[in-house]
CSV table of N, CA and C in Angstrom, one decimal:
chain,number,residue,atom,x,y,z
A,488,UNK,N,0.8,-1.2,0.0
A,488,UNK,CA,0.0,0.0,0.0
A,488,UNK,C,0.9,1.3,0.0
A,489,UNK,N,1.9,1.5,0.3
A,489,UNK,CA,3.2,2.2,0.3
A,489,UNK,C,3.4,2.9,-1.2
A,490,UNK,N,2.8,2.0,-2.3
A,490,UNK,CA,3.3,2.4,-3.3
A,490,UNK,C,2.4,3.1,-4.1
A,491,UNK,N,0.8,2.6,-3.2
A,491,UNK,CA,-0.4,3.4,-4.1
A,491,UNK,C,-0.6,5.2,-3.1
A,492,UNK,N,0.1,5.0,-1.9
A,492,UNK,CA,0.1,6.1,-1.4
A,492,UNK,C,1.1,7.2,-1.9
A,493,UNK,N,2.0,6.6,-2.3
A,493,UNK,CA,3.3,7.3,-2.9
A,493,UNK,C,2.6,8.0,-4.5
A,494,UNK,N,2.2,7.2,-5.0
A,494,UNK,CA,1.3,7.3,-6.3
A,494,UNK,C,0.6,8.4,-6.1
A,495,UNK,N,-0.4,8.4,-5.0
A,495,UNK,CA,-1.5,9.2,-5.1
A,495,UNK,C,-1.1,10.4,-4.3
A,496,UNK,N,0.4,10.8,-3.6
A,496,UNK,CA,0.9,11.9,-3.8
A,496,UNK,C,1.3,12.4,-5.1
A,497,UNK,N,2.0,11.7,-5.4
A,497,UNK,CA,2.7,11.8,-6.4
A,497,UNK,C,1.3,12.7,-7.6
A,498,UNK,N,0.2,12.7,-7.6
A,498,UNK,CA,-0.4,12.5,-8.7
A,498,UNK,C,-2.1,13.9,-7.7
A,499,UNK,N,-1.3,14.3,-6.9
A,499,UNK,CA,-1.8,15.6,-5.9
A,499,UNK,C,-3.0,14.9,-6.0
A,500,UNK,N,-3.7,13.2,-5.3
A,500,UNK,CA,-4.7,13.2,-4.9
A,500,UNK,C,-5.3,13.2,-3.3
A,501,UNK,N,-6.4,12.3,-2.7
A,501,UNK,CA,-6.1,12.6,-1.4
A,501,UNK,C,-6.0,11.1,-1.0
A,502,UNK,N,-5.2,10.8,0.3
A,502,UNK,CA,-4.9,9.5,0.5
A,502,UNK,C,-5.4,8.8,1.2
A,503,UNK,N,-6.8,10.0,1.7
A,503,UNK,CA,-7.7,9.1,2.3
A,503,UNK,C,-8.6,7.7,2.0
A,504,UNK,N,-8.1,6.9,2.1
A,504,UNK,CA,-9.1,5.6,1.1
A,504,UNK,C,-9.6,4.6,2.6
A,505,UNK,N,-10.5,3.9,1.7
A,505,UNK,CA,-11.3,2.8,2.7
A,505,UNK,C,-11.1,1.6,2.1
A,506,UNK,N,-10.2,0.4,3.1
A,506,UNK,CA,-9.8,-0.3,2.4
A,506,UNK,C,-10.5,-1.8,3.2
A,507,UNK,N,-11.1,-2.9,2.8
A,507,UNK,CA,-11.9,-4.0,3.3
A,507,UNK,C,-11.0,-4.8,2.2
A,508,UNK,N,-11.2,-6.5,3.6
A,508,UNK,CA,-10.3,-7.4,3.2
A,508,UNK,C,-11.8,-8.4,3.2
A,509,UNK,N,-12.0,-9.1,1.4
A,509,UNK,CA,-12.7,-9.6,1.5
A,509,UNK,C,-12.5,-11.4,1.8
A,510,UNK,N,-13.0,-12.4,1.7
A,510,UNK,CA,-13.0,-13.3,2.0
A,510,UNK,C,-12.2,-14.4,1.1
A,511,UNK,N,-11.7,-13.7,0.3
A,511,UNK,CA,-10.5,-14.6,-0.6
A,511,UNK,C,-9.4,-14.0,-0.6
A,512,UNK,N,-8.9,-13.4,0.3
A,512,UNK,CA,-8.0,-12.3,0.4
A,512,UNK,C,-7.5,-11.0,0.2
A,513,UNK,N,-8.4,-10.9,-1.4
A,513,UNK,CA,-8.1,-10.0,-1.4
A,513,UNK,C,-8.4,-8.6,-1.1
A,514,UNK,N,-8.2,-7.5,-1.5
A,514,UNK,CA,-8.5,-6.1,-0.8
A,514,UNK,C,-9.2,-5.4,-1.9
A,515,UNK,N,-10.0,-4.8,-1.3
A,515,UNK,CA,-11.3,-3.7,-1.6
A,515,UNK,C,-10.6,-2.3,-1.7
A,516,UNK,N,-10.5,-1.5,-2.5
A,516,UNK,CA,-10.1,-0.1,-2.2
A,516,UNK,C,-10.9,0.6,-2.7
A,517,UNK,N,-11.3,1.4,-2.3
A,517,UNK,CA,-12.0,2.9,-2.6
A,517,UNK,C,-11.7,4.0,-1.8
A,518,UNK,N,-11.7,5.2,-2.8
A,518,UNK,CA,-11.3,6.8,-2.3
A,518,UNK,C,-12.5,7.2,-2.2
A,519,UNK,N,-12.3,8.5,-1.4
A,519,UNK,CA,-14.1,9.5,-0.8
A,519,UNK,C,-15.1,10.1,-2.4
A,520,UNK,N,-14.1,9.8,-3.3
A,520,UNK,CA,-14.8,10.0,-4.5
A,520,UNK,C,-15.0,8.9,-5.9
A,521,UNK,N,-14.7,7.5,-5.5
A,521,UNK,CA,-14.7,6.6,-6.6
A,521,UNK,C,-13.8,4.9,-6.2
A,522,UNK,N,-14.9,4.2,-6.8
A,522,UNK,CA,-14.2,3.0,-5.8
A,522,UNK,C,-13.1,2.8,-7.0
A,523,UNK,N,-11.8,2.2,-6.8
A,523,UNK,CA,-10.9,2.4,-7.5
A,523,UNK,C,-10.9,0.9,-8.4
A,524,UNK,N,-10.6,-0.4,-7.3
A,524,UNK,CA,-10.1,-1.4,-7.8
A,524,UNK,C,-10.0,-2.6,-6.1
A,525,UNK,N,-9.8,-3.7,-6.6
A,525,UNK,CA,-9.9,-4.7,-5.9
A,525,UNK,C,-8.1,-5.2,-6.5
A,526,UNK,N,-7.4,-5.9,-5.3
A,526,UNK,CA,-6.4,-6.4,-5.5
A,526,UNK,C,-6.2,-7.9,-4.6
A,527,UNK,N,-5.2,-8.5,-5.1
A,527,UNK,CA,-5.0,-9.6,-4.6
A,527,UNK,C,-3.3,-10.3,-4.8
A,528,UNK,N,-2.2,-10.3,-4.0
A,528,UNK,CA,-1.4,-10.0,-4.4
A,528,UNK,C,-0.2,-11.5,-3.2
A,529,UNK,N,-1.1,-12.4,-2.4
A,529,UNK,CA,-0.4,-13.2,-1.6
A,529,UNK,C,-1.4,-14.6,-2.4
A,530,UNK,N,-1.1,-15.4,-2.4
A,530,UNK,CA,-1.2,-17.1,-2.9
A,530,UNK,C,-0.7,-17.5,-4.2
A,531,UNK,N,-1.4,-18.1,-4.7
A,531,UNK,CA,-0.5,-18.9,-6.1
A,531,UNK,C,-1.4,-17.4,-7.5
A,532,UNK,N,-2.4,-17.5,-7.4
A,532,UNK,CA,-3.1,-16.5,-8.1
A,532,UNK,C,-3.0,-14.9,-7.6
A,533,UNK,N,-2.4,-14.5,-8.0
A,533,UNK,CA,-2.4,-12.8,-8.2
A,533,UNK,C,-3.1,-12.0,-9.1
A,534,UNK,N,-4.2,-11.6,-8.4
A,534,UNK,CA,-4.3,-10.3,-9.9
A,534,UNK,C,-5.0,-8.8,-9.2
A,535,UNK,N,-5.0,-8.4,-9.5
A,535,UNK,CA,-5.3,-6.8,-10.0
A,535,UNK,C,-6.4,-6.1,-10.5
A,536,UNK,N,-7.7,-5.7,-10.2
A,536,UNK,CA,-8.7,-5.1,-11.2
A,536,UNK,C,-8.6,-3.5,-10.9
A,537,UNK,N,-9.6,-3.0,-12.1
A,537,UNK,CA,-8.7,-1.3,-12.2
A,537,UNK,C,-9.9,-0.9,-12.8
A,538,UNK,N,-10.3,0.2,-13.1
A,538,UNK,CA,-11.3,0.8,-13.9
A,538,UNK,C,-11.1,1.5,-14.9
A,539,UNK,N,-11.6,1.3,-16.0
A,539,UNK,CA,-10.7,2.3,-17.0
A,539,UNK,C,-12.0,2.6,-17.7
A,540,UNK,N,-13.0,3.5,-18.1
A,540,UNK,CA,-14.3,4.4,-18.6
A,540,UNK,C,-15.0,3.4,-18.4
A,541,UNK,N,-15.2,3.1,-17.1
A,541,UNK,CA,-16.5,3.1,-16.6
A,541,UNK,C,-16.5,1.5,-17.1
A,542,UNK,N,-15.5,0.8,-17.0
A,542,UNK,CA,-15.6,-0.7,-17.6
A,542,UNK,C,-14.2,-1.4,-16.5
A,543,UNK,N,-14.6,-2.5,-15.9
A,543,UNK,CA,-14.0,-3.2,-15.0
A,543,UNK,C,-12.8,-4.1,-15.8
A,544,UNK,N,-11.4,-3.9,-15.9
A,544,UNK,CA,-10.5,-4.4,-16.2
A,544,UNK,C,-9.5,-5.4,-15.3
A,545,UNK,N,-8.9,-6.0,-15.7
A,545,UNK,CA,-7.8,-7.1,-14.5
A,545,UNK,C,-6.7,-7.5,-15.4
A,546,UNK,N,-5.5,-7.6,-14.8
A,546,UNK,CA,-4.4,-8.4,-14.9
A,546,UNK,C,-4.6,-9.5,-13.8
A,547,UNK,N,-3.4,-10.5,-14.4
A,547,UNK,CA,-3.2,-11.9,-13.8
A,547,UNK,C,-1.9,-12.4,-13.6
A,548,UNK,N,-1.6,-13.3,-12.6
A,548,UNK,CA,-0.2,-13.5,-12.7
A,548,UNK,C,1.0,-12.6,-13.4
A,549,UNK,N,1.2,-11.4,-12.8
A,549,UNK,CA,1.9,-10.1,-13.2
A,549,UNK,C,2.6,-10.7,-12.0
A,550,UNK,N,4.0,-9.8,-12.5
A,550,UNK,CA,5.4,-9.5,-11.6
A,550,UNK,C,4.7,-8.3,-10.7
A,551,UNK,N,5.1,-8.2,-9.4
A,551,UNK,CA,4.9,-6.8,-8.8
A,551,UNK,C,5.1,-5.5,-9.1
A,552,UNK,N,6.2,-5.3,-10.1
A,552,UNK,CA,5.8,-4.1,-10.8
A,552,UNK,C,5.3,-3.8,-11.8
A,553,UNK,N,4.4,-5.1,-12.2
A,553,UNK,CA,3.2,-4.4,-13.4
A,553,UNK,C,2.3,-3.9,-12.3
A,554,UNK,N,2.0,-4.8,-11.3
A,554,UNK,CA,0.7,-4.2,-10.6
A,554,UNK,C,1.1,-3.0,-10.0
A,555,UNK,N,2.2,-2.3,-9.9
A,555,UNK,CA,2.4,-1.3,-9.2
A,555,UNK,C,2.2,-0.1,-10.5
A,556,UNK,N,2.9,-0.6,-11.7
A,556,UNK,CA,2.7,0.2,-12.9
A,556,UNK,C,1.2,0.9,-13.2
A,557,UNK,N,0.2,-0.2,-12.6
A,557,UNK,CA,-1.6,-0.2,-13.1
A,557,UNK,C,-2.0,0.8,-12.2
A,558,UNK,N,-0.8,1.1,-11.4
A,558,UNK,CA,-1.8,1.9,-9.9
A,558,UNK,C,-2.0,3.1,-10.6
A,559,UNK,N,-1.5,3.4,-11.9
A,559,UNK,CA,-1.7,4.7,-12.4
A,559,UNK,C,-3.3,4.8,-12.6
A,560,UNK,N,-4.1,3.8,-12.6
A,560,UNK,CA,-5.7,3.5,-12.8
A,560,UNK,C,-6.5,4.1,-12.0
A,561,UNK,N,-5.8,3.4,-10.9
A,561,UNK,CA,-6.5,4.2,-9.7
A,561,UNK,C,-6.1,5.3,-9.1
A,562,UNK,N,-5.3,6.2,-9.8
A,562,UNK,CA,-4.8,7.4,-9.0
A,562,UNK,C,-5.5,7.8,-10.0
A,563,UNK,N,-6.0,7.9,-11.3
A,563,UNK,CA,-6.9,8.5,-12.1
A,563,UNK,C,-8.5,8.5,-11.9
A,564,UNK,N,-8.9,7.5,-11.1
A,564,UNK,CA,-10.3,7.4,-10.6
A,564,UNK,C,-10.1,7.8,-9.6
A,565,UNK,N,-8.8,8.1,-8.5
A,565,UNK,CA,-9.2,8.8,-7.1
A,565,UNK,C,-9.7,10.0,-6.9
C-alpha cells in the first residue's frame, strides 16, 4: 500500500481511502470520490482489477511491478 500512497501523492490526490479485506484475500479499495479497484497479491493467483471508462478491467499473474505500474488506474479514478 506504500506504493499506491506514494502514487496518489505523487499525482496531488487525497490518501484518504477505505480499504476491506474480502474473503479470498483480497482487498477492496476505494477513495471519498470513486471506488478504485480490488487487488490480490499473496497465494498462487495474483491479480489486480482497475477501472478504465467506466468498464472493470484485471491483470493476472503479473510481476509486482506491473501491478504497481496499473496503480496509475487508480490514482486516475481517485
Amino acid at each position: 500500500m506504500a506504493a499506491l500512497e506514494a502514487a496518489l501523492r505523487q499525482g496531488h490526490k487525497s490518501v484518504a481511502l477505505t480499504i476491506s479485506r474480502m474473503a479470498n484475500g483480497a482487498l477492496s479499495v476505494s477513495s471519498p470520490r470513486a471506488y478504485l479497484g480490488k487487488v490480490k497479491l499473496q497465494g498462487r493467483k495474483t491479480w489486480m482489477q482497475y477501472i478504465v471508462r467506466n468498464d472493470a478491467e484485471s491483470i493476472e499473474g503479473a510481476p509486482l511491478e506491473e501491478y504497481i505500474h496499473h496503480l496509475n488506474f487508480w490514482v486516475r479514478s481517485a
